[in-house]
XYZ file of C-alpha atoms in Angstrom:
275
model
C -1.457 -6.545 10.789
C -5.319 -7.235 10.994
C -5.925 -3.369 11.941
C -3.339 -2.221 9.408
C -5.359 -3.851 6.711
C -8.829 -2.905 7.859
C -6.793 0.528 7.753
C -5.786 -0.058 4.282
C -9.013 -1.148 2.554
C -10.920 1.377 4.105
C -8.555 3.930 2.778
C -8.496 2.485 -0.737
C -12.188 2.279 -1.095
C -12.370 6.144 -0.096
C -9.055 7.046 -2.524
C -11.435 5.536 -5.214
C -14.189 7.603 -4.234
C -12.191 10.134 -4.265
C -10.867 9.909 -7.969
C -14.482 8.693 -9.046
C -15.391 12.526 -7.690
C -12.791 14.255 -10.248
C -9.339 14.566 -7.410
C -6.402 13.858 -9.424
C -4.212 11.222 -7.776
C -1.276 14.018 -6.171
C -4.058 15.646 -4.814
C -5.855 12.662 -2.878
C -2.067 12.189 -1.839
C -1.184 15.634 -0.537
C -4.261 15.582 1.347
C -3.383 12.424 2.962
C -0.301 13.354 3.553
C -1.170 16.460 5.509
C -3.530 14.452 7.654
C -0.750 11.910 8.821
C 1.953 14.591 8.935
C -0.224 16.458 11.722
C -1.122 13.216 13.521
C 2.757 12.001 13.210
C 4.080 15.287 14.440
C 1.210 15.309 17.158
C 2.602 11.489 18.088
C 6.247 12.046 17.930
C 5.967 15.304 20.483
C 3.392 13.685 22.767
C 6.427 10.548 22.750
C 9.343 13.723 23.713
C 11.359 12.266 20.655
C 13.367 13.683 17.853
C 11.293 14.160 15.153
C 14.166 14.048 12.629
C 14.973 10.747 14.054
C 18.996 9.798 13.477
C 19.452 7.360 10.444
C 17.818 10.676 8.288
C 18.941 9.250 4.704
C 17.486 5.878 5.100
C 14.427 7.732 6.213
C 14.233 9.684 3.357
C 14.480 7.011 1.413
C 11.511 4.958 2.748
C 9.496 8.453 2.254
C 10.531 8.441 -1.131
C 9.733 5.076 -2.145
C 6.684 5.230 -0.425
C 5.775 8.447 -2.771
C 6.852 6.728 -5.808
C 4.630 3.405 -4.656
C 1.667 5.378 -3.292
C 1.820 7.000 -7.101
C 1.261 3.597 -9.110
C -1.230 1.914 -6.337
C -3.803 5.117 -6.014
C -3.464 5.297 -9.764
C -4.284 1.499 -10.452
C -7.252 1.359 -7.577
C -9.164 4.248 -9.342
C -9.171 2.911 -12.973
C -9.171 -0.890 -12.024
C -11.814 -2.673 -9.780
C -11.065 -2.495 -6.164
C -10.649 -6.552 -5.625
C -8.189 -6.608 -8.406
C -6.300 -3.455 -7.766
C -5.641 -5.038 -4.052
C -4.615 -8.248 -5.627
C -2.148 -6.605 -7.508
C -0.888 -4.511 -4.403
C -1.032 -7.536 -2.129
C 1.705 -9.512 -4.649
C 4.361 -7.207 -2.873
C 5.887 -10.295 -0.413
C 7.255 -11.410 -3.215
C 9.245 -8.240 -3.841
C 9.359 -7.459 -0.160
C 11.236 -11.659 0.378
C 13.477 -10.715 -2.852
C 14.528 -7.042 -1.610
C 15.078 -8.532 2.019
C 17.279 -11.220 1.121
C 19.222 -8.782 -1.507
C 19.331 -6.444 1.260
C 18.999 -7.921 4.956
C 19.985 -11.230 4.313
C 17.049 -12.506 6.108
C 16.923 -16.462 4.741
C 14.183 -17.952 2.590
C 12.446 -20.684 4.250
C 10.392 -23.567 1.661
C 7.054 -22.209 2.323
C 7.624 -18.822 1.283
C 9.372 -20.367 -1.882
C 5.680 -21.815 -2.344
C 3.913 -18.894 -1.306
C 6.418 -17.329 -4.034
C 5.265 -19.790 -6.514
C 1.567 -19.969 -5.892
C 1.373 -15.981 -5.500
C 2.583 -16.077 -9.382
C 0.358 -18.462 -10.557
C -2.635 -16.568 -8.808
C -1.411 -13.508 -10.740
C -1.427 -15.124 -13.948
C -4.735 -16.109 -13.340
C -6.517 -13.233 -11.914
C -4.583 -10.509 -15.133
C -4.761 -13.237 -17.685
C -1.948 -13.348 -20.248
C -4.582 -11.123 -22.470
C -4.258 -8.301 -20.736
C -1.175 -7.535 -22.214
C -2.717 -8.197 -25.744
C -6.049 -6.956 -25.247
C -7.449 -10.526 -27.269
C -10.798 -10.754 -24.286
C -13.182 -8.298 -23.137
C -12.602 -9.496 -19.253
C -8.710 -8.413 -19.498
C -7.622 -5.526 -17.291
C -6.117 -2.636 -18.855
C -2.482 -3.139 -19.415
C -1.499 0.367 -18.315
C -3.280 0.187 -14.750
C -2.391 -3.160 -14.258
C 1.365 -2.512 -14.907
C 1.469 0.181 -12.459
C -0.276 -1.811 -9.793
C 2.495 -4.429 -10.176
C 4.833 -1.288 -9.862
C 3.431 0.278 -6.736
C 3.647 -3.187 -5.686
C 7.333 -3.924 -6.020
C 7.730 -0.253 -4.508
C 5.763 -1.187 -1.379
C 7.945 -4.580 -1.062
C 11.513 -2.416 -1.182
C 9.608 0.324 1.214
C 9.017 -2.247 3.724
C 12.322 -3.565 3.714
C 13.481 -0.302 4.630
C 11.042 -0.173 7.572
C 11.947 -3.554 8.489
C 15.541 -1.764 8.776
C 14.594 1.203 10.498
C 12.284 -0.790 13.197
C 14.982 -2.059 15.734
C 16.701 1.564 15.241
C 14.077 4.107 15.341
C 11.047 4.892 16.692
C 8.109 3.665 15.255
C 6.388 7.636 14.753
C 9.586 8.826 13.255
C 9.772 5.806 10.579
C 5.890 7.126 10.293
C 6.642 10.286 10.095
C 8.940 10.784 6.904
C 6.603 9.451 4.488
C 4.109 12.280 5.116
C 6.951 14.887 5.628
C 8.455 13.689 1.633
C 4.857 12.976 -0.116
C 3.363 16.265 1.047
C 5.988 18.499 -0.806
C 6.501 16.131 -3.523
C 3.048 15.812 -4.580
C 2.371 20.057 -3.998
C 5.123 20.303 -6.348
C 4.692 18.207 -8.998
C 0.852 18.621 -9.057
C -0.518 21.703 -7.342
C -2.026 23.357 -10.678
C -4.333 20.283 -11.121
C -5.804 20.497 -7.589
C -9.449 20.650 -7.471
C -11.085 22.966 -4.454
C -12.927 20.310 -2.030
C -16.724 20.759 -1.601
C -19.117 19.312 1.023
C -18.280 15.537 1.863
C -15.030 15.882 -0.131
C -13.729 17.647 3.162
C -15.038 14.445 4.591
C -13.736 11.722 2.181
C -10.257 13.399 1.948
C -10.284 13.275 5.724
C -11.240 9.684 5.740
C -8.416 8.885 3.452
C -5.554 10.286 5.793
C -7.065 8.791 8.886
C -7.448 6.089 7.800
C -4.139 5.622 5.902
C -2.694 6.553 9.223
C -4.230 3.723 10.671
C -2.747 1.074 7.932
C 0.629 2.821 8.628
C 0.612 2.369 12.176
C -0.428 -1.450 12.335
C 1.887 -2.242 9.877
C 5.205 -0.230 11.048
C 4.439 -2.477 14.898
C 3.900 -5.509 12.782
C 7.493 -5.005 10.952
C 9.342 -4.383 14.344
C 8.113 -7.897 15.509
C 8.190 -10.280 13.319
C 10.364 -11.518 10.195
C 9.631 -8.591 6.310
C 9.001 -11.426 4.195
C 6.081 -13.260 6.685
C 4.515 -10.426 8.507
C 3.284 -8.972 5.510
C 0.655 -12.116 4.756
C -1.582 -11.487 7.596
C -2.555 -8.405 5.644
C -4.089 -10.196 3.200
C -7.405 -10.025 4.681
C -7.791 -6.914 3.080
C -8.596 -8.729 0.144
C -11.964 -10.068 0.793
C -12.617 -6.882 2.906
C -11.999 -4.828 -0.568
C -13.979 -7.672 -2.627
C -16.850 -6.968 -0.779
C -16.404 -3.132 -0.369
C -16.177 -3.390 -4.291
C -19.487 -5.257 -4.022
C -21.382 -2.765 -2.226
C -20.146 0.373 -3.154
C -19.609 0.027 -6.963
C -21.358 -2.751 -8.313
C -18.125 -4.599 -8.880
C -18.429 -8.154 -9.190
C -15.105 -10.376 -9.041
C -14.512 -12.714 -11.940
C -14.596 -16.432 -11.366
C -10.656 -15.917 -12.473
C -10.242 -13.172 -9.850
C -11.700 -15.339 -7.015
C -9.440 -18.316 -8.489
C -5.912 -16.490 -8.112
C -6.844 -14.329 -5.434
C -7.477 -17.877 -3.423
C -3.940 -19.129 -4.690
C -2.230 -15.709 -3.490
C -4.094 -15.997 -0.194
C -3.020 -19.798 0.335
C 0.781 -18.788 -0.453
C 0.162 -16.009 2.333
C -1.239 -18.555 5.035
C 1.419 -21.216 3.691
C 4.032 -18.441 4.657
C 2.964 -17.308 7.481
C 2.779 -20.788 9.337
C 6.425 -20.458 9.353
């Protein structure tokens, strides 16, 4: 889960290059899709397995989720700063504990009930109630932050549905349909917006699907080993990782309220993860 969110910030930092450089967000998808469609398919023939796997609709429906997700979460990381676009993404365990008791049955133990409770608070604190009624100047923008709570909730149903799949299929099949629906979806639905690639946007676009394909592959062993709703908050060292990135890269300095609930959301990860 450490590589998978090493993976993961490094991708986000280059998806925000990316739409800083004028790629809409179906673009920056299709392109990462491509790149982790060729490595899956490469993976899943080098393994001698089906690549259509057998459980095909359940599949399909972690690719599609995935889409919808990957939709909200590129969207919010290019028009909010990167530390507080992660935050937002990283509140998904407490969709991802909801959707797998709803759907798995898997049983709530008291410290993710806390790291339920203290992952709220930290949200309250780091999008601050005026965000939603523009009153301060340090608010994030409503719309952005909305769909970063969106892509999050998507992310916590998607990796129920992995934590599903893991014990039934293999690992580069469960990969492999999220590439194989986000390629055609985003083609489709955004194809006369594309923007021809020049120079280092070859590069950058690359950097996006390796990397991406790195994230994917840490977290799809991390699922098949361990419990949906606890797994997920070793990842949150991506947070700092992105804080810094933000730091470096864009001149983005985290509030004293972004450090504040970030460190709550972290603690209710660590709290659950003890478990």
């Amino acid at each position: 889960m450490v590589l998978s969110a090493l993976g993961f910030a490094l991708m986000g930092t280059l998806v925000k290059i990316a739409g800083a450089r004028g790629f809409p967000v179906l673009e920056i998808i299709a392109a990462r899709a491509l790149i982790s469609l060729g490595i899956s398919v490469w993976d899943a023939r080098r393994k001698g397995i089906d690549l259509l796997g057998t459980h095909r609709s359940l599949l399909f429906a972690r690719g599609l989720v995935g889409f919808l997700a990957l939709m909200c979460v590129y969207t919010s990381v290019i028009h909010l700063p990167l530390a507080e676009a992660t935050l937002l993404q990283y509140t998904h365990p407490i969709f991802t504990v909801l959707f797998a008791l709803l759907a798995l049955g898997e049983n709530v133990s008291r410290n993710t009930l806390i790291c339920i409770a203290l992952s709220l608070i930290g949200l309250l604190v780091v999008i601050q109630p005026d965000t939603f009624f523009g009153e301060s100047k340090a608010a994030l923008h409503p719309t952005y932050t909305a769909l970063g709570l969106l892509g999050a909730a998507g992310s916590g149903a998607a990796y129920v549905i992995v934590r599903k799949l893991a014990p039934i299929e293999d690992s580069s099949v469960i990969i492999l349909y999220f590439p194989l629906v986000c390629l055609p979806a985003a083609i489709l639905l955004g194809w006369d917006t594309f923007v021809i690639p020049v120079g280092i946007d070859w590069l950058i676009l690359l950097g996006v699907g390796v990397f991406t394909q790195l994230g994917q592959w840490g977290l799809t062993k991390g699922l098949a080993l361990h419990n949906a709703g606890a797994v997920v908050a070793f990842s949150y060292i991506q947070v700092p990782i992105a804080g810094l990135l933000g730091v470096l890269l864009f001149s983005e300095t985290p509030s004293i309220t972004t450090a504040i609930g970030g460190a709550l959301i972290i603690l209710g990860a660590l709290l659950n993860s003890k478990r």
